Amino acid sequence: MLAVTLTRGLAKISCSTSTAAGFHPKLHRALLRSSSVFSFVFSRPVSLAKMAQLIECVPNFSEGRDQQVIDAISKSISATTGATLLNVDPGKSTNRTVYTFVGSAEAVVEAALAAAKTAFDLIDMTKQTGEHPRLGALDVCPFIPISNATMADCVECAKKFSRRLGEELAVPGNMIVSILSETV
């Protein structure tokens, strides 16, 4: 749930933590220090009608112990124009890292592809162990609508990502996209 109040040109946004996670980098940092619901006030006037499309991507990679690999994937996301890396959450026992980033539809697809390419170059699944079951170097790559985006927009992101993943890295991914397309 997201509530917006405009007072004298300032936007006050109140929302649950699940909504805030990908909405804005400042909100995300506030989320890490808050309870389950909080408010955040921008320090300059904000026109919500002019806000660009914002989609969150939360890929899970099968590496949570090797900091060099974790950092390399982070850098590939951060180097993508239009994408903002919000959080990197490695787990040593699961040997898995969850990355959270936002951007336009095009930017999140490009950042996800850059991250996947880096992961596929650096993660050796023959040596991978951990408590969490895994499908490959990249387990899941969900796209989530945050602002001025729909679930249909995210399905299109998933289709583009999957198609390019197959074309550029010879990795199958269309089965999951097909299932997702039938549910939207």
Tab-separated table of C-alpha atoms in Angstrom:
chain	number	residue	atom	x	y	z
A	1	MET	CA	0.000	0.000	0.000
A	2	LEU	CA	1.373	3.405	-1.001
A	3	ALA	CA	-0.085	6.719	0.168
A	4	VAL	CA	1.154	10.071	-1.113
A	5	THR	CA	0.382	13.441	0.464
A	6	LEU	CA	1.423	16.724	-1.186
A	7	THR	CA	1.874	19.629	1.212
A	8	ARG	CA	3.356	22.942	0.062
A	9	GLY	CA	5.104	21.219	-2.831
A	10	LEU	CA	6.637	18.430	-0.754
A	11	ALA	CA	5.712	14.803	-1.283
A	12	LYS	CA	5.266	12.655	1.800
A	13	ILE	CA	5.182	8.974	0.967
A	14	SER	CA	3.856	6.436	3.458
A	15	CYS	CA	4.049	2.779	2.576
A	16	SER	CA	4.706	-0.733	3.719
A	17	THR	CA	8.270	-2.011	3.600
A	18	SER	CA	7.505	-4.378	0.716
A	19	THR	CA	6.325	-1.451	-1.423
A	20	ALA	CA	9.245	0.774	-0.415
A	21	ALA	CA	12.014	-1.720	-1.145
A	22	GLY	CA	12.409	-0.682	-4.755
A	23	PHE	CA	10.671	2.678	-4.912
A	24	HIS	CA	13.566	5.072	-4.387
A	25	PRO	CA	17.149	4.666	-3.109
A	26	LYS	CA	16.526	7.060	-0.208
A	27	LEU	CA	13.374	5.176	0.718
A	28	HIS	CA	15.238	1.895	0.569
A	29	ARG	CA	17.931	3.172	2.972
A	30	ALA	CA	15.210	4.437	5.286
A	31	LEU	CA	13.575	1.024	5.084
A	32	LEU	CA	16.682	-0.642	6.452
A	33	ARG	CA	16.430	1.513	9.593
A	34	SER	CA	12.658	1.399	10.069
A	35	SER	CA	9.816	-0.730	11.274
A	36	SER	CA	7.344	-2.360	8.890
A	37	VAL	CA	5.558	0.910	7.993
A	38	PHE	CA	7.098	4.358	7.783
A	39	SER	CA	6.886	7.790	6.189
A	40	PHE	CA	9.526	9.599	4.188
A	41	VAL	CA	9.540	13.251	3.076
A	42	PHE	CA	11.472	14.396	0.026
A	43	SER	CA	13.412	17.610	0.633
A	44	ARG	CA	12.458	19.169	-2.706
A	45	PRO	CA	9.171	19.450	-4.610
A	46	VAL	CA	8.197	16.272	-6.429
A	47	SER	CA	5.646	15.894	-9.206
A	48	LEU	CA	4.405	12.327	-9.014
A	49	ALA	CA	2.639	12.687	-12.358
A	50	LYS	CA	6.044	13.222	-13.988
A	51	MET	CA	7.718	10.228	-12.331
A	52	ALA	CA	9.266	7.873	-14.851
A	53	GLN	CA	8.462	4.217	-15.155
A	54	LEU	CA	10.260	2.303	-12.438
A	55	ILE	CA	10.687	-1.466	-12.411
A	56	GLU	CA	12.520	-3.459	-9.746
A	57	CYS	CA	14.613	-6.513	-10.548
A	58	VAL	CA	15.666	-8.987	-7.845
A	59	PRO	CA	17.916	-11.671	-9.354
A	60	ASN	CA	19.344	-14.437	-7.167
A	61	PHE	CA	22.824	-15.689	-8.039
A	62	SER	CA	24.418	-18.900	-6.759
A	63	GLU	CA	27.372	-17.255	-5.018
A	64	GLY	CA	27.289	-15.920	-1.486
A	65	ARG	CA	30.841	-16.483	-0.224
A	66	ASP	CA	33.319	-15.189	-2.804
A	67	GLN	CA	33.345	-11.419	-2.337
A	68	GLN	CA	35.180	-10.854	-5.638
A	69	VAL	CA	32.382	-12.552	-7.591
A	70	ILE	CA	29.697	-10.735	-5.568
A	71	ASP	CA	31.410	-7.391	-6.240
A	72	ALA	CA	31.891	-8.144	-9.956
A	73	ILE	CA	28.162	-8.800	-10.360
A	74	SER	CA	27.390	-5.608	-8.401
A	75	LYS	CA	29.687	-3.610	-10.676
A	76	SER	CA	28.048	-4.969	-13.815
A	77	ILE	CA	24.661	-3.793	-12.529
A	78	SER	CA	25.951	-0.401	-11.362
A	79	ALA	CA	27.706	0.197	-14.690
A	80	THR	CA	24.420	-0.061	-16.593
A	81	THR	CA	23.057	3.337	-17.579
A	82	GLY	CA	19.679	3.980	-15.974
A	83	ALA	CA	19.889	1.196	-13.392
A	84	THR	CA	20.339	1.895	-9.681
A	85	LEU	CA	21.653	-0.869	-7.435
A	86	LEU	CA	19.782	-0.648	-4.118
A	87	ASN	CA	20.920	-3.660	-2.157
A	88	VAL	CA	23.233	-6.682	-2.222
A	89	ASP	CA	22.379	-9.427	0.266
A	90	PRO	CA	24.852	-12.335	0.292
A	91	GLY	CA	24.182	-15.447	2.337
A	92	LYS	CA	27.138	-17.604	3.313
A	93	SER	CA	25.163	-20.666	4.419
A	94	THR	CA	22.977	-20.640	1.306
A	95	ASN	CA	25.901	-19.553	-0.908
A	96	ARG	CA	23.506	-17.270	-2.735
A	97	THR	CA	23.281	-13.500	-3.213
A	98	VAL	CA	20.134	-11.485	-3.842
A	99	TYR	CA	20.612	-8.194	-5.708
A	100	THR	CA	17.960	-5.472	-5.815
A	101	PHE	CA	18.032	-2.753	-8.465
A	102	VAL	CA	15.576	-0.428	-10.204
A	103	GLY	CA	15.295	1.483	-13.442
A	104	SER	CA	13.250	1.769	-16.603
A	105	ALA	CA	12.179	-1.411	-18.355
A	106	GLU	CA	15.102	-1.165	-20.759
A	107	ALA	CA	17.632	-0.414	-18.024
A	108	VAL	CA	16.631	-3.311	-15.761
A	109	VAL	CA	16.730	-5.789	-18.646
A	110	GLU	CA	20.216	-4.547	-19.640
A	111	ALA	CA	21.458	-4.636	-16.031
A	112	ALA	CA	20.045	-8.145	-15.502
A	113	LEU	CA	21.785	-9.329	-18.688
A	114	ALA	CA	25.077	-7.713	-17.668
A	115	ALA	CA	24.839	-9.376	-14.244
A	116	ALA	CA	23.967	-12.755	-15.796
A	117	LYS	CA	26.923	-12.555	-18.194
A	118	THR	CA	29.268	-11.781	-15.313
A	119	ALA	CA	27.827	-14.598	-13.193
A	120	PHE	CA	28.062	-17.137	-15.988
A	121	ASP	CA	31.707	-16.207	-16.542
A	122	LEU	CA	32.659	-16.406	-12.848
A	123	ILE	CA	30.435	-18.979	-11.096
A	124	ASP	CA	31.480	-22.613	-11.429
A	125	MET	CA	28.401	-24.701	-10.643
A	126	THR	CA	30.471	-27.904	-10.409
A	127	LYS	CA	31.998	-26.512	-7.200
A	128	GLN	CA	28.893	-24.780	-5.863
A	129	THR	CA	27.455	-25.955	-2.526
A	130	GLY	CA	25.004	-24.412	-0.100
A	131	GLU	CA	21.834	-25.030	1.889
A	132	HIS	CA	19.546	-23.525	-0.760
A	133	PRO	CA	18.646	-25.580	-3.847
A	134	ARG	CA	19.736	-23.954	-7.085
A	135	LEU	CA	19.032	-24.264	-10.796
A	136	GLY	CA	22.178	-22.589	-12.078
A	137	ALA	CA	24.443	-19.567	-11.677
A	138	LEU	CA	21.291	-17.450	-11.989
A	139	ASP	CA	18.357	-19.070	-10.186
A	140	VAL	CA	15.569	-16.525	-10.586
A	141	CYS	CA	15.246	-13.054	-12.066
A	142	PRO	CA	11.884	-11.496	-11.173
A	143	PHE	CA	10.773	-8.098	-12.509
A	144	ILE	CA	8.389	-6.139	-10.245
A	145	PRO	CA	6.317	-3.037	-11.133
A	146	ILE	CA	7.061	-0.132	-8.795
A	147	SER	CA	5.936	3.142	-10.403
A	148	ASN	CA	4.057	3.814	-13.654
A	149	ALA	CA	4.495	0.158	-14.612
A	150	THR	CA	2.173	-2.826	-14.771
A	151	MET	CA	2.640	-6.543	-14.340
A	152	ALA	CA	2.227	-6.793	-18.128
A	153	ASP	CA	5.252	-4.464	-18.498
A	154	CYS	CA	7.213	-6.805	-16.238
A	155	VAL	CA	6.163	-9.853	-18.244
A	156	GLU	CA	7.543	-8.066	-21.335
A	157	CYS	CA	10.808	-7.440	-19.447
A	158	ALA	CA	10.964	-11.140	-18.553
A	159	LYS	CA	10.336	-12.131	-22.180
A	160	LYS	CA	13.045	-9.769	-23.484
A	161	PHE	CA	15.483	-10.912	-20.814
A	162	SER	CA	14.753	-14.574	-21.479
A	163	ARG	CA	15.051	-14.202	-25.257
A	164	ARG	CA	18.359	-12.355	-25.027
A	165	LEU	CA	19.672	-14.756	-22.375
A	166	GLY	CA	19.051	-17.571	-24.815
A	167	GLU	CA	20.515	-15.721	-27.803
A	168	GLU	CA	23.591	-14.284	-26.111
A	169	LEU	CA	24.454	-16.991	-23.564
A	170	ALA	CA	22.692	-20.069	-24.965
A	171	VAL	CA	20.743	-20.438	-21.701
A	172	PRO	CA	17.105	-21.629	-21.875
A	173	GLY	CA	14.637	-19.501	-19.957
A	174	ASN	CA	11.446	-19.444	-21.993
A	175	MET	CA	9.598	-22.137	-20.020
A	176	ILE	CA	9.234	-19.928	-16.940
A	177	VAL	CA	8.260	-16.890	-19.029
A	178	SER	CA	5.565	-18.971	-20.759
A	179	ILE	CA	4.095	-19.994	-17.413
A	180	LEU	CA	4.182	-16.395	-16.181
A	181	SER	CA	2.522	-15.092	-19.360
A	182	GLU	CA	-0.434	-17.434	-18.829
A	183	THR	CA	-1.053	-16.112	-15.304
A	184	VAL	CA	-1.113	-12.379	-16.144
